[in-house]
PDB file of C-alpha atoms and ligand atoms in Angstrom:
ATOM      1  CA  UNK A  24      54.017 -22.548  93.723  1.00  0.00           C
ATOM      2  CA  UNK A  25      55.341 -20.091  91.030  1.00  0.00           C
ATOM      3  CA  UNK A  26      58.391 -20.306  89.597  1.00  0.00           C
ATOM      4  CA  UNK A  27      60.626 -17.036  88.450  1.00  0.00           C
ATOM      5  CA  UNK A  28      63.463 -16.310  86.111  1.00  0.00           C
ATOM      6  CA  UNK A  29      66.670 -14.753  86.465  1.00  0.00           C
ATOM      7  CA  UNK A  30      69.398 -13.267  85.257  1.00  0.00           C
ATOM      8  CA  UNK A  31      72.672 -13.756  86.518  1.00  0.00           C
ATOM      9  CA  UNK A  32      74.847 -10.356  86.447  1.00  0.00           C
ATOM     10  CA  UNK A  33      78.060 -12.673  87.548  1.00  0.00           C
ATOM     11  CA  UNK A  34      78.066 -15.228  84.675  1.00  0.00           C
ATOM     12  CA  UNK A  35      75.210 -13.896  82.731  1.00  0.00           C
ATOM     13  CA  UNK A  36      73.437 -17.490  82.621  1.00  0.00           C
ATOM     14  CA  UNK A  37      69.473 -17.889  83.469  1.00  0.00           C
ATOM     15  CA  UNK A  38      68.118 -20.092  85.397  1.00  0.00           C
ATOM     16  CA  UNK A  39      64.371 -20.169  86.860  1.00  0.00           C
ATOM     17  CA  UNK A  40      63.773 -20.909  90.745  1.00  0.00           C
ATOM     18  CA  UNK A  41      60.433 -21.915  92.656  1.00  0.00           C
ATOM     19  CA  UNK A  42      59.752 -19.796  95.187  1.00  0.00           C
ATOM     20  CA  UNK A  43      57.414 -19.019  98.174  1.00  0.00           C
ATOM     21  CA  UNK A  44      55.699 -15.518  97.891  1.00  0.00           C
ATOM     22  CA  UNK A  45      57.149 -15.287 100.901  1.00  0.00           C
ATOM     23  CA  UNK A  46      60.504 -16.189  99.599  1.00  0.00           C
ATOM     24  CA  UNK A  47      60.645 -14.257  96.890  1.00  0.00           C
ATOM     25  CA  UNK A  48      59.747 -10.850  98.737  1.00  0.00           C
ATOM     26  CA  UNK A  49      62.755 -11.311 101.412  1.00  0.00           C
ATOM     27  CA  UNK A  50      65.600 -12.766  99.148  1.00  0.00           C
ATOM     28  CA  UNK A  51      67.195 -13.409  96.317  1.00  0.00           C
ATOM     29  CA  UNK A  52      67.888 -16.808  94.995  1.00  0.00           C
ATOM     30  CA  UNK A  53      71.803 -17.891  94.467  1.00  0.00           C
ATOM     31  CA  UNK A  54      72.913 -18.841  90.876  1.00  0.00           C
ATOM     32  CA  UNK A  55      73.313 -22.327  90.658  1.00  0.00           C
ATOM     33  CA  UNK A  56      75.723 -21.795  87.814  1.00  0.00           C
ATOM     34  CA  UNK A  57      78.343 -19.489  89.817  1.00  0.00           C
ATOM     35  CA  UNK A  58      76.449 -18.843  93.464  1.00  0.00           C
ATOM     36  CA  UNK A  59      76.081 -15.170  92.659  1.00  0.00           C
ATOM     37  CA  UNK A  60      73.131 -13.453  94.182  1.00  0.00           C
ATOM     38  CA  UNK A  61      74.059 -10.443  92.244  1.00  0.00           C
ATOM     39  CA  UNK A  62      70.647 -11.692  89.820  1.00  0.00           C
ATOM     40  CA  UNK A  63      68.015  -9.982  88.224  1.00  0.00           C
ATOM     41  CA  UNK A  64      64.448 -11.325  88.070  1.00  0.00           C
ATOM     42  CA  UNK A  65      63.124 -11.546  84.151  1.00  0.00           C
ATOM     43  CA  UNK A  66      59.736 -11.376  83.456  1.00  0.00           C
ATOM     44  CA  UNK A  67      60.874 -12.648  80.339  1.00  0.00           C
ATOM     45  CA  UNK A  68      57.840 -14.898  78.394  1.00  0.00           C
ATOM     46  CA  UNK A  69      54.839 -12.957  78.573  1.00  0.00           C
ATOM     47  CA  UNK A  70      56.373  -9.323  77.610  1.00  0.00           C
ATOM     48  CA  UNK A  71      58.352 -10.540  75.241  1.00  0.00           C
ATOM     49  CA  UNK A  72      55.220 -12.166  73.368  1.00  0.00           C
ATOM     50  CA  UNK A  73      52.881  -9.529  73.908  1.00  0.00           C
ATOM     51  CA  UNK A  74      56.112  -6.733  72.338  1.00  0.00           C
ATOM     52  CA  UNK A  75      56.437  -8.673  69.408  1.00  0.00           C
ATOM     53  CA  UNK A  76      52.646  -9.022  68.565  1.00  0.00           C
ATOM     54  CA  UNK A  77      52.711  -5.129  68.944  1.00  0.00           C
ATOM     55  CA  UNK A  78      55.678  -4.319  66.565  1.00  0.00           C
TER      56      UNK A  78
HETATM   57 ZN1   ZN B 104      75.904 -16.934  87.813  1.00  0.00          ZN
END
């Protein structure tokens, strides 16, 4: 099962959460830090890799 990252808007902490495709299409995951769902998913690892082997 994958797992994605996030960004939390309310406390600005990540956190990463397994979820079904299904899952992931119909919601967003809560913060466990604060319980916002006011989070943004990163697609953090791979583009930042592949940016810095460009610049
Ligand atoms: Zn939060």
């Amino acid at each position: 099962m994958p797992h994605y990252d996030y960004l939390c808007n309310g406390c600005k902490k990540t956190f990463s959460s397994v979820l079904t495709m299904s899952e992931h299409d119909t919601s967003k995951p809560a913060c466990p830090h604060c319980g916002s769902h006011d989070v943004e998913q990163q697609w953090s690892t791979f583009s930042a890799v592949t940016s810095k082997k460009s610049a």
